[in-house]
CSV table of C-alpha atoms and ligand atoms in Angstrom, one decimal:
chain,number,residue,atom,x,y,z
A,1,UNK,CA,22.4,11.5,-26.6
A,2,UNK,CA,18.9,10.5,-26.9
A,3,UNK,CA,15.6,10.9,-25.5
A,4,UNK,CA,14.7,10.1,-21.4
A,5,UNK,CA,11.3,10.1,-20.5
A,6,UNK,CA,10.9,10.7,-16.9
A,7,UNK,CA,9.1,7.9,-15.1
A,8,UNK,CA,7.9,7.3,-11.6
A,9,UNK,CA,8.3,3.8,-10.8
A,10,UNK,CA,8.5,3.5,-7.0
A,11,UNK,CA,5.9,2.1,-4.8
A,12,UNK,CA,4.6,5.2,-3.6
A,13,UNK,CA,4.6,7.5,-4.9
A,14,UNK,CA,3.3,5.5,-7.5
A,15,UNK,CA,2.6,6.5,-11.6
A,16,UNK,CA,-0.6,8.4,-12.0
A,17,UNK,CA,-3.8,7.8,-14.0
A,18,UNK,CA,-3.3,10.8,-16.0
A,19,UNK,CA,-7.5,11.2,-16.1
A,20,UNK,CA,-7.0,11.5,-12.4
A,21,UNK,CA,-4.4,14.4,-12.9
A,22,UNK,CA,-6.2,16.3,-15.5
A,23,UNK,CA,-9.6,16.2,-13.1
A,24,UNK,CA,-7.4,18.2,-10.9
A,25,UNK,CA,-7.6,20.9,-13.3
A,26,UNK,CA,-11.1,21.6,-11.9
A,27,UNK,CA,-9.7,22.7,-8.6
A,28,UNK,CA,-11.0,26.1,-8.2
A,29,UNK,CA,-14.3,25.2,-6.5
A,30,UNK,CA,-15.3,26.0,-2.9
A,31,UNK,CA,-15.9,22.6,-0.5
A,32,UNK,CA,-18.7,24.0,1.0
A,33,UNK,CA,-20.9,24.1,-2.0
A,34,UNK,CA,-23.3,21.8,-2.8
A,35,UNK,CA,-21.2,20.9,-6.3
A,36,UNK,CA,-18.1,20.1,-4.5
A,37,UNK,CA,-20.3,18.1,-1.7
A,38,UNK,CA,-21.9,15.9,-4.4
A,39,UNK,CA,-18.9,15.4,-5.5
A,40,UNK,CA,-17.4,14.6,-2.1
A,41,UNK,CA,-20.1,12.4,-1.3
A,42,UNK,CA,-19.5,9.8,-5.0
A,43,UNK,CA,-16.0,9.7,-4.3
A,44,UNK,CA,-16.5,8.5,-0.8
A,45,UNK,CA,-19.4,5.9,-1.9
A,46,UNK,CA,-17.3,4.6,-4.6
A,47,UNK,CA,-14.4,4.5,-2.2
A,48,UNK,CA,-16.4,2.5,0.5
A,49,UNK,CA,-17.5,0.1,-2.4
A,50,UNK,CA,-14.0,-0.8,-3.7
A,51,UNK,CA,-12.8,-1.1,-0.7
A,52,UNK,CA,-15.7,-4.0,-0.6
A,53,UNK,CA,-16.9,-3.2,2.8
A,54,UNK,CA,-20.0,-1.8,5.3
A,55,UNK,CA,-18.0,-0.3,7.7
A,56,UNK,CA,-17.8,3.6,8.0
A,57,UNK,CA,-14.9,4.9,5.5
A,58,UNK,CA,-12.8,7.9,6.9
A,59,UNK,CA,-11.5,10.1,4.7
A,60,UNK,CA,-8.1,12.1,6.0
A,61,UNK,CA,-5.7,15.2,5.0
A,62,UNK,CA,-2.2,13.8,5.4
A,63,UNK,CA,-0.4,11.1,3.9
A,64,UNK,CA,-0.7,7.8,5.4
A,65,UNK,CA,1.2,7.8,8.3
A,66,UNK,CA,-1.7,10.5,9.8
A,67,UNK,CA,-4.5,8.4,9.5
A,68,UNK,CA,-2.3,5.3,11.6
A,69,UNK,CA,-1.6,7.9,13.8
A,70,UNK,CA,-5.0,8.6,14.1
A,71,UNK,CA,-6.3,5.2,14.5
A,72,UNK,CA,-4.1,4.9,17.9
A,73,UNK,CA,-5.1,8.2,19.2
A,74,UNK,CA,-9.0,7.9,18.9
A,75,UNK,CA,-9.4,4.1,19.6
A,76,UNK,CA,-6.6,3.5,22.2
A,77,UNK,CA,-6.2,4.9,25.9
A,78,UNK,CA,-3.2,5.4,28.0
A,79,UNK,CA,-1.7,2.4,28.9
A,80,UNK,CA,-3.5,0.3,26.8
A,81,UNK,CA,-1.4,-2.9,26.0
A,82,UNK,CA,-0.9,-3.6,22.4
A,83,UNK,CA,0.5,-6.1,19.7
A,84,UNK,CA,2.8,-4.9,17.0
A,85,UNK,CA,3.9,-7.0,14.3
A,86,UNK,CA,7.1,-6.0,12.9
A,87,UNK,CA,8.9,-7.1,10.0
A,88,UNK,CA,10.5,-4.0,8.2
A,89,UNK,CA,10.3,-0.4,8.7
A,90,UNK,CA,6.9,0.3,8.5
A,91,UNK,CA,6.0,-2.3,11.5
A,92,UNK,CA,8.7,-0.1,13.1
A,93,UNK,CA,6.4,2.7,12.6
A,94,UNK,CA,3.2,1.1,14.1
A,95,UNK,CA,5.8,0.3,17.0
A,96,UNK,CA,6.8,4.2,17.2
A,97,UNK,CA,3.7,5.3,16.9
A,98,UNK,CA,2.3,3.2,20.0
A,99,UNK,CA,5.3,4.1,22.0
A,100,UNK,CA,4.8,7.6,21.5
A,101,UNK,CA,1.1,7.8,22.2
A,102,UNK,CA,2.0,6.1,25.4
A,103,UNK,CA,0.7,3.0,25.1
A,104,UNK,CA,2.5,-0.7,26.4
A,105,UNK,CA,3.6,-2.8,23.5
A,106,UNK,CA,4.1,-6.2,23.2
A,107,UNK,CA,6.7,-6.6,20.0
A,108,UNK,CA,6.3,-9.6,17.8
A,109,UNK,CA,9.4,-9.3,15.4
A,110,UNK,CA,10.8,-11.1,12.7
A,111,UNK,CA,13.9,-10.3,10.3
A,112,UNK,CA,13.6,-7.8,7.3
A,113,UNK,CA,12.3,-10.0,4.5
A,114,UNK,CA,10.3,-12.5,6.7
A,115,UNK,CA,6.4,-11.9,7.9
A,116,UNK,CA,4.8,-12.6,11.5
A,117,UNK,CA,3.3,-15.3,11.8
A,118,UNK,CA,-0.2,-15.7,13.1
A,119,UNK,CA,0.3,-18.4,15.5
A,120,UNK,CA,2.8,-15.9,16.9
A,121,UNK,CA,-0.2,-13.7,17.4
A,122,UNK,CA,-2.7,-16.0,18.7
A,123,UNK,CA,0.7,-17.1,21.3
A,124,UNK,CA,0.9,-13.6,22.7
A,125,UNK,CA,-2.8,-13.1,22.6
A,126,UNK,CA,-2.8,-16.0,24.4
A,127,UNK,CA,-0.5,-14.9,26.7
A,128,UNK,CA,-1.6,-11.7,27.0
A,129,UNK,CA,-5.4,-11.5,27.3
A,130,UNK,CA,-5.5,-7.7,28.3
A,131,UNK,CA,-4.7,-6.6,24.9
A,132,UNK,CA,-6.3,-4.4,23.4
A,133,UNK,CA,-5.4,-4.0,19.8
A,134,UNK,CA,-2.6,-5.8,17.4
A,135,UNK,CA,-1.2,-3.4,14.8
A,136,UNK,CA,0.2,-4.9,11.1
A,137,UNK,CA,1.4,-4.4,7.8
A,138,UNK,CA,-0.8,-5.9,4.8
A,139,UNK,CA,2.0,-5.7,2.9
A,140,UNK,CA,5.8,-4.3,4.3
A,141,UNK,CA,6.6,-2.1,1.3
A,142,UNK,CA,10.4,-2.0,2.8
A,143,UNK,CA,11.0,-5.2,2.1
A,144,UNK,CA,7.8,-6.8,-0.1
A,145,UNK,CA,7.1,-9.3,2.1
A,146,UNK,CA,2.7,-9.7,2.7
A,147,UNK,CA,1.2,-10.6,6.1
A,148,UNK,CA,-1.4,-13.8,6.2
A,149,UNK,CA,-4.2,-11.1,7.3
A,150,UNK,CA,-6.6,-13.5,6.7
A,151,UNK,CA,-5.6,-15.9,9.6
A,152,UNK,CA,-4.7,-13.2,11.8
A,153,UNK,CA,-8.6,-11.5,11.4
A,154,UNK,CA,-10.1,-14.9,12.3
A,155,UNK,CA,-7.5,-14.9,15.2
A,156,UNK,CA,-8.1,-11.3,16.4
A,157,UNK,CA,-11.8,-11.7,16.0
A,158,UNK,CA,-12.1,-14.4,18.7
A,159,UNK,CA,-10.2,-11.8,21.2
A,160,UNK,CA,-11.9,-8.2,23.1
A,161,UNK,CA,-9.1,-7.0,20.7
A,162,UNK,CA,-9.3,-5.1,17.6
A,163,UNK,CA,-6.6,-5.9,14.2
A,164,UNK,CA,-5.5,-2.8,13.5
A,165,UNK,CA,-3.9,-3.0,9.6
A,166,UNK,CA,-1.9,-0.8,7.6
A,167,UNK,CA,-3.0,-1.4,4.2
A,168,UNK,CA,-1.6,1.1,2.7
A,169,UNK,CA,0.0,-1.3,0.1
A,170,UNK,CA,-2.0,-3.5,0.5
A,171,UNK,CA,-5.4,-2.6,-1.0
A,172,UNK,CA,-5.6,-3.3,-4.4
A,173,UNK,CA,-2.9,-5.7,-4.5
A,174,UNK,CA,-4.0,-8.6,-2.3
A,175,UNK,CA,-7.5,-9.8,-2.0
A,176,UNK,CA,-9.1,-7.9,1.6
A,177,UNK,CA,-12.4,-9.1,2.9
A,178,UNK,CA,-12.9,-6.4,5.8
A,179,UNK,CA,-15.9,-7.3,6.8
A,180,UNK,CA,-15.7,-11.4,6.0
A,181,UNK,CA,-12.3,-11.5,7.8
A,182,UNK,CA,-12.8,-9.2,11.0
A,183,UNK,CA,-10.3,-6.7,9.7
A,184,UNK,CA,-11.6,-3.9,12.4
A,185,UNK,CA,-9.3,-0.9,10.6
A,186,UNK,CA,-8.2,-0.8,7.3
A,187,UNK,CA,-6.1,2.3,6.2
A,188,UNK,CA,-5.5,2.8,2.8
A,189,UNK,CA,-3.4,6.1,1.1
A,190,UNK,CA,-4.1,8.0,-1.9
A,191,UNK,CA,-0.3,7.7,-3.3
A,192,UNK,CA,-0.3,4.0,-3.7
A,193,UNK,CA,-2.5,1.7,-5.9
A,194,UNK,CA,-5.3,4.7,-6.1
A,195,UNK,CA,-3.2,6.2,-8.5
A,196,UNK,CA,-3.1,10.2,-7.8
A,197,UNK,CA,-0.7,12.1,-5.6
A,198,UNK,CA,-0.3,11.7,-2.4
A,199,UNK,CA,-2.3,14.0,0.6
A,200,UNK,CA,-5.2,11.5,1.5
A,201,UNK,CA,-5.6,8.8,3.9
A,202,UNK,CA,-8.4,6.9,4.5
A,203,UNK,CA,-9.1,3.8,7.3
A,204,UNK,CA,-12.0,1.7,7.4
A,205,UNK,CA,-13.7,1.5,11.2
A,206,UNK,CA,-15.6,-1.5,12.6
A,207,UNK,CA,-18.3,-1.5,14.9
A,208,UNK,CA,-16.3,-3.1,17.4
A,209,UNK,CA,-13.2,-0.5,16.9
A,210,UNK,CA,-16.0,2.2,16.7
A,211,UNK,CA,-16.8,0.9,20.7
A,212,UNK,CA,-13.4,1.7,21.8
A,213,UNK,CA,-13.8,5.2,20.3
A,214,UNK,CA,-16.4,6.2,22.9
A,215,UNK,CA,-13.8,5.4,25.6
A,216,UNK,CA,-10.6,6.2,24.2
A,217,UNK,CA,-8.7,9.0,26.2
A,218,UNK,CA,-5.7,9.7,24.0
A,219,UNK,CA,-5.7,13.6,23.3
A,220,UNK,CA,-6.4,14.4,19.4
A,221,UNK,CA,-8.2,17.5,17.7
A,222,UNK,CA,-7.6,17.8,14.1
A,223,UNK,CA,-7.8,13.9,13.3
A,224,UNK,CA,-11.3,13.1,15.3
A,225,UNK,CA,-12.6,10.1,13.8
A,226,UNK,CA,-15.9,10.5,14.8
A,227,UNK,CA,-16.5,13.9,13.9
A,228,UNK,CA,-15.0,13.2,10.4
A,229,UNK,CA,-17.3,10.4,10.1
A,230,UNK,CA,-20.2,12.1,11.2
A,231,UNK,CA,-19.2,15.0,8.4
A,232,UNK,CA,-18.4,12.9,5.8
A,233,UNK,CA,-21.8,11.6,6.0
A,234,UNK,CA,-23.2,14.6,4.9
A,235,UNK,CA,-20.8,15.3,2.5
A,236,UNK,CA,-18.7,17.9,4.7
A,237,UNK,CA,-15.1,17.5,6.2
A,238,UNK,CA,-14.2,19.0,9.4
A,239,UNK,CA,-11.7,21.1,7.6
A,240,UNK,CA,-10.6,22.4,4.4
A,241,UNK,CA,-10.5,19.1,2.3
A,242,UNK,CA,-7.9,18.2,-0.6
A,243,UNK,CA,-10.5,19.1,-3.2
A,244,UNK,CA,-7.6,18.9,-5.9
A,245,UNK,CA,-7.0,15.0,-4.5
A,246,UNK,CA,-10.6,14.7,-4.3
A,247,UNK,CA,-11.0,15.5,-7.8
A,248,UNK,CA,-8.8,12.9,-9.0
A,249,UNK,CA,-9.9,10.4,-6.6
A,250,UNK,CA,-12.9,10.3,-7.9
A,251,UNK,CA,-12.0,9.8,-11.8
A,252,UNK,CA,-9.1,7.1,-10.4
A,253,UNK,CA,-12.2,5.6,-8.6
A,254,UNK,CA,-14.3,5.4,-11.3
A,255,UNK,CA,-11.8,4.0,-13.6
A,256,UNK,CA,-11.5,0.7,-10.7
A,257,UNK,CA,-14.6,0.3,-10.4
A,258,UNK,CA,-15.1,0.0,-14.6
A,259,UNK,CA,-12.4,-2.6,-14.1
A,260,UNK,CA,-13.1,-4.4,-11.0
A,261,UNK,CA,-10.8,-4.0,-7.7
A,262,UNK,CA,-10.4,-7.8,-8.3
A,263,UNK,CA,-8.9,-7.4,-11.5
A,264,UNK,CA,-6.3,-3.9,-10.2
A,265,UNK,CA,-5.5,-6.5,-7.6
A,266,UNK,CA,-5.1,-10.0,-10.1
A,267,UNK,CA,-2.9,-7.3,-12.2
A,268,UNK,CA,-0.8,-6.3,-9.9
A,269,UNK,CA,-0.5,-10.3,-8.7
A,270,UNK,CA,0.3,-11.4,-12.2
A,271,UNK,CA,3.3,-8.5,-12.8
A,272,UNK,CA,4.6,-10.1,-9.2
A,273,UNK,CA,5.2,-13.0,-10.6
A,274,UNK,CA,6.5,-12.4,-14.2
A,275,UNK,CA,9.2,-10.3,-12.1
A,276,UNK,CA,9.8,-12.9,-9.7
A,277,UNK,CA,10.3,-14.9,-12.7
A,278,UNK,CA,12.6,-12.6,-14.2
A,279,UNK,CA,14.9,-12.4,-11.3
A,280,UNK,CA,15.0,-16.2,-11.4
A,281,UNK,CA,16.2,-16.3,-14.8
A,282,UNK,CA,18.8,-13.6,-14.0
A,283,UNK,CA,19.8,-15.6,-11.3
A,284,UNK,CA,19.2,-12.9,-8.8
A,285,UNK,CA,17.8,-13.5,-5.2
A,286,UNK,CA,14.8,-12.3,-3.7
A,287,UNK,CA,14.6,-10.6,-0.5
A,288,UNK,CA,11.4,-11.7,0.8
A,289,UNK,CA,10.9,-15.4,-1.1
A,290,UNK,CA,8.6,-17.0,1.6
A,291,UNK,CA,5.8,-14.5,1.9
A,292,UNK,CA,6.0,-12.2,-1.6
A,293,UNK,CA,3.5,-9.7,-1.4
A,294,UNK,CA,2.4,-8.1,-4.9
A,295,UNK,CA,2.5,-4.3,-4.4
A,296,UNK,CA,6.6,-4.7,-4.9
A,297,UNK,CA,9.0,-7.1,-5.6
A,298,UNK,CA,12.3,-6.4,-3.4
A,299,UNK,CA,15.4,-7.8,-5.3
A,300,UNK,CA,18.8,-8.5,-4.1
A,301,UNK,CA,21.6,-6.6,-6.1
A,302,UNK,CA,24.1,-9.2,-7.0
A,303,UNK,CA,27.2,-10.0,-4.9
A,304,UNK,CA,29.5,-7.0,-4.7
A,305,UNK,CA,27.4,-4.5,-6.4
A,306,UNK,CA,25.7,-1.6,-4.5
A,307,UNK,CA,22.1,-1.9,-5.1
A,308,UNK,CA,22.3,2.1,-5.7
A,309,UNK,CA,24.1,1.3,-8.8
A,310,UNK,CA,21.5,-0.2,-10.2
A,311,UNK,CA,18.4,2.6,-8.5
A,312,UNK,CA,20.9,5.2,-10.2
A,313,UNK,CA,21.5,3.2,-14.1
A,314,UNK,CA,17.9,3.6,-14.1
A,315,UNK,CA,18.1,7.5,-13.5
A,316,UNK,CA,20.8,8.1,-15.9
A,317,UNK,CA,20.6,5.7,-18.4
A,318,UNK,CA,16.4,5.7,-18.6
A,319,UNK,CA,15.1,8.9,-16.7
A,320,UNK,CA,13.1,6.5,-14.4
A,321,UNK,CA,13.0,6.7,-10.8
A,322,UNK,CA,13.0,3.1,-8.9
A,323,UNK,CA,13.4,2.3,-5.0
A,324,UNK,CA,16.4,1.5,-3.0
A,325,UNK,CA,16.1,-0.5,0.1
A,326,UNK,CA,15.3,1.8,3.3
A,327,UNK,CA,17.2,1.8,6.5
A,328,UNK,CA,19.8,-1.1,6.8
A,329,UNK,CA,18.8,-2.5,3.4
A,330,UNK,CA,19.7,0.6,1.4
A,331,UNK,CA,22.2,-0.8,-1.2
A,332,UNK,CA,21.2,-4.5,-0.9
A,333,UNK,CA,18.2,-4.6,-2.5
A,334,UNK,CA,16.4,-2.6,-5.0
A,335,UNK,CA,12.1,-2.7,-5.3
A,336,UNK,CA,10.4,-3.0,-8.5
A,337,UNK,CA,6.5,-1.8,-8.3
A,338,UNK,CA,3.7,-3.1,-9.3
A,339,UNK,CA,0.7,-1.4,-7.4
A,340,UNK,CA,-1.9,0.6,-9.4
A,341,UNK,CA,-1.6,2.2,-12.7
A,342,UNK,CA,1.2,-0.7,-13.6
A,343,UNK,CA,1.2,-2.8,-16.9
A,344,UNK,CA,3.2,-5.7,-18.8
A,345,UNK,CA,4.5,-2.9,-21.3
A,346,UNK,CA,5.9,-1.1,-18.0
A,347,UNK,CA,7.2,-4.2,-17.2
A,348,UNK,CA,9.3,-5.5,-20.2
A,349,UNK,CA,10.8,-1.7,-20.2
A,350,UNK,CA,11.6,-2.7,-16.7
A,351,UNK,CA,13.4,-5.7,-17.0
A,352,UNK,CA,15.4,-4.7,-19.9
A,353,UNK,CA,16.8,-1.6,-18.7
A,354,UNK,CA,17.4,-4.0,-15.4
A,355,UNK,CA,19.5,-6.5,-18.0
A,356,UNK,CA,21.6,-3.4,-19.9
A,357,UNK,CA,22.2,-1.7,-15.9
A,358,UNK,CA,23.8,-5.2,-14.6
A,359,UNK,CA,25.6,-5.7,-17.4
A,360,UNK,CA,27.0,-2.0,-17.4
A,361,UNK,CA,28.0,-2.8,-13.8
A,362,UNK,CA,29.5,-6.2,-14.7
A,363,UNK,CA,27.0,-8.6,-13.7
A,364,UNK,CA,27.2,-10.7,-16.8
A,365,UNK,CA,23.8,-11.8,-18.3
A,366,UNK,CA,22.2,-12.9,-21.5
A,367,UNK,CA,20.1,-9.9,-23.1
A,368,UNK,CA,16.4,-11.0,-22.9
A,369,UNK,CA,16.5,-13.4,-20.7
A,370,UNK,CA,14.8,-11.8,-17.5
A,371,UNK,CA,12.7,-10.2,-20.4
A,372,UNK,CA,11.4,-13.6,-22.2
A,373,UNK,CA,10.4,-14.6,-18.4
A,374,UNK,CA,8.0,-12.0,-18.3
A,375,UNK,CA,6.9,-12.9,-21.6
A,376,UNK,CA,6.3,-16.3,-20.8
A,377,UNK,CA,4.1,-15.3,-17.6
A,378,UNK,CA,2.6,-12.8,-19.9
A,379,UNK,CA,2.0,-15.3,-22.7
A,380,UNK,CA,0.2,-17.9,-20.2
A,381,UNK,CA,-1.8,-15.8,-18.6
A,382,UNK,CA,-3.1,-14.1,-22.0
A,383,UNK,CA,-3.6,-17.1,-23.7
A,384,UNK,CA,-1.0,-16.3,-26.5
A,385,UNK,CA,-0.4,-20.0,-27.3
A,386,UNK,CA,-3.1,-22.3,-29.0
A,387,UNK,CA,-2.8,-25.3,-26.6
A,388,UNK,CA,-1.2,-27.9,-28.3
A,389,UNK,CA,-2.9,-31.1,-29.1
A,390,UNK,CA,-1.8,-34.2,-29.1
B,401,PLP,C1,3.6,4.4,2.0
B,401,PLP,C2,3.4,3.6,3.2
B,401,PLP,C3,3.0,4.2,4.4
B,401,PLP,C4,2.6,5.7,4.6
B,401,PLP,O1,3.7,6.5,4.4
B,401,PLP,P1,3.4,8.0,4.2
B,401,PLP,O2,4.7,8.5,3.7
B,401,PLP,O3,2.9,8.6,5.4
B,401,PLP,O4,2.3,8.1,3.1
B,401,PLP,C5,2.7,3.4,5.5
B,401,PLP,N1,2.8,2.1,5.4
B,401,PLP,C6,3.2,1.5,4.3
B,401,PLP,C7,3.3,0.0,4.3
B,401,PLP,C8,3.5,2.2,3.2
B,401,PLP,O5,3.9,1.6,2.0
């Protein structure tokens, strides 16, 4: 027997900045006091600036399925015809979410482990020009795969249509320039690279989505955009707020901004690739190799072996709790994390517990050899080497 320390390594939850968790000790405070409204108000300035954008910031109470809800029910209207990019089971979700709110939606889908492509976008909008919105995933956490966001803003911004983009995985682990790109809504949840526990969404409005506000139609009450916003802006909510999660948001916040959202994001790019490398050198496939995203890296389990194996070695061997695939990849692939309070130590931990699991299942491989592929990455990025002169 010996010691397990438990560890949260999924992509959401993800590990907390335990600054963030000990703020929450605080949590006995009223939210309409000036204190907690000073408060309320820094988090949501610091929010707005590392999100890097002008637009209005919305803060929510729900996880981050509430706030996409709430971006079709207070910018959309019956009928309205819509653009959903699918590619996993969260593009599945934008396609629920539509459907249910009544609106007509025009599906742009590709396999699990592929990404839409924007020409397929500017095609339907093309096509179609009464849409009115096109919904997508920054990144598709069920399969890792990232969307070109970039391309589809410039294509979106051309159109009466809004880009509508779950980023809830995606900020802080791909470069987002709301504003530069035309990315109308950005929503973004507090369980993913921000570090705390999960209870707050956010999205980011654009003028232009702001517009469709006035004459949306869609019944809502507790998630009203522009009563939130109006609120916020006096550092009030419309309801009781998650002071607790407000708390912590704004020591996580304050610990990104001392290192730059650049650099949570180059981190979290950098550990994508040392595990990509890693799987390489284990000779294990990746599920999404054309379009890898960097808030997880899905991974194959190898020929004949139930990828819950390997999600439950890591439980019993190590204490730590990694994903499985979701849906119809459930015990293909497994998803190693790298969005928010992730480093290189997490990483080499990682990888070897990864080499003693497939071996234990009887997936023969060389002890260190997914682990000296992270080092490498590691030791080229870090300058480790003197470069060698000739
Ligand atoms: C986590 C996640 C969500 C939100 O799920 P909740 O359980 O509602 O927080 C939505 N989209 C993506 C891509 C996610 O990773």
């Amino acid at each position: 027997m010996h010691i397990k320390k438990q560890r949260l390594l999924t992509p959401g939850p993800t590990p907390l900045y335990p600054p963030a968790l000990h703020a929450m000790m605080a949590s006995d405070l009223h939210h309409r006091t000036e204190d907690f409204r000073k408060i309320y108000k820094s988090a949501l300035a610091d929010l707005k600036e590392v999100m890097g954008t002008s637009h209005d910031v919305v803060p929510l109470v729900s996880s981050g399925t509430g706030a996409m809800e709430a971006s079709v029910s207070n910018l959309f209207s019956k009928g309205d015809h819509v653009v959903v990019c699918s590619a996993g089971k969260f593009g599945e979700r934008w396609a629920g979410i539509t459907k249910a709110h009544g609106l007509q939606v025009t599906l742009l889908e590709e396999p699990y482990g592929s990404a839409v492509k924007p020409a397929a976008v500017a095609a339907a909008l093309q096509a179609n020009p009464d849409v009115k919105g096109v919904f997508v995933q920054a990144s598709e956490s069920s399969t890792g795969a990232a969307h070109d966001v970039k391309s589809m803003g410039e294509i979106v911004g051309k159109t009466d249509a809004i880009l509508v983009m779950d980023a809830i995985t995606g900020l802080g682990t791909m470069p987002l320039d709301i504003d530069g790109w035309g990315l109308d809504v950005v929503i973004g949840g507090s369980q993913k690279a921000f570090m705390i526990p999960p209870g707050i969404a956010f999205l980011s409005v654009s003028p232009k989505a702001w517009k469709m506000a006035e004459t949306s139609d869609l019944p809502h009450y507790y998630f009203d955009l522009t009563k939130e916003a109006k609120n916020a802006a006096a550092g009030e909510s419309s309801w009781t707020p998650a002071t607790s999660l407000i708390l912590a948001l704004a020591e996580a916040l304050r610990y990104i901004k001392s290192i730059g959202m650049d650099k949570l994001v180059d981190n979290a790019q950098l550990l994508a690739r040392a595990t990509r490398a890693a799987a390489q050198a284990l000779g294990l496939e990746l599920f999404a190799p054309d379009s890898p995203g960097a808030a997880l890296t899905a991974i194959k389990a190898p020929a004949g072996m139930d990828s819950g194996k390997i999600v439950k070695g890591f439980k019993e061997r190590f204490g730590a709790i990694i994903a499985n695939g979701q849906g119809s990849m459930k015990g293909r692939i497994f998803r190693i994390a790298h969005l928010g309070y992730f480093d290189f130590n997490d990483l080499f931990s990682v990888i070897a517990a990864l080499e003693v699991i497939l071996v234990a299942n009887g997936h023969e491989v060389k002890f260190g050899t997914g682990v000296a592929a992270v080092q490498e990455v590691y030791a080229e990025a870090a300058g480790v080497r003197l470069p060698v002169t000739a």
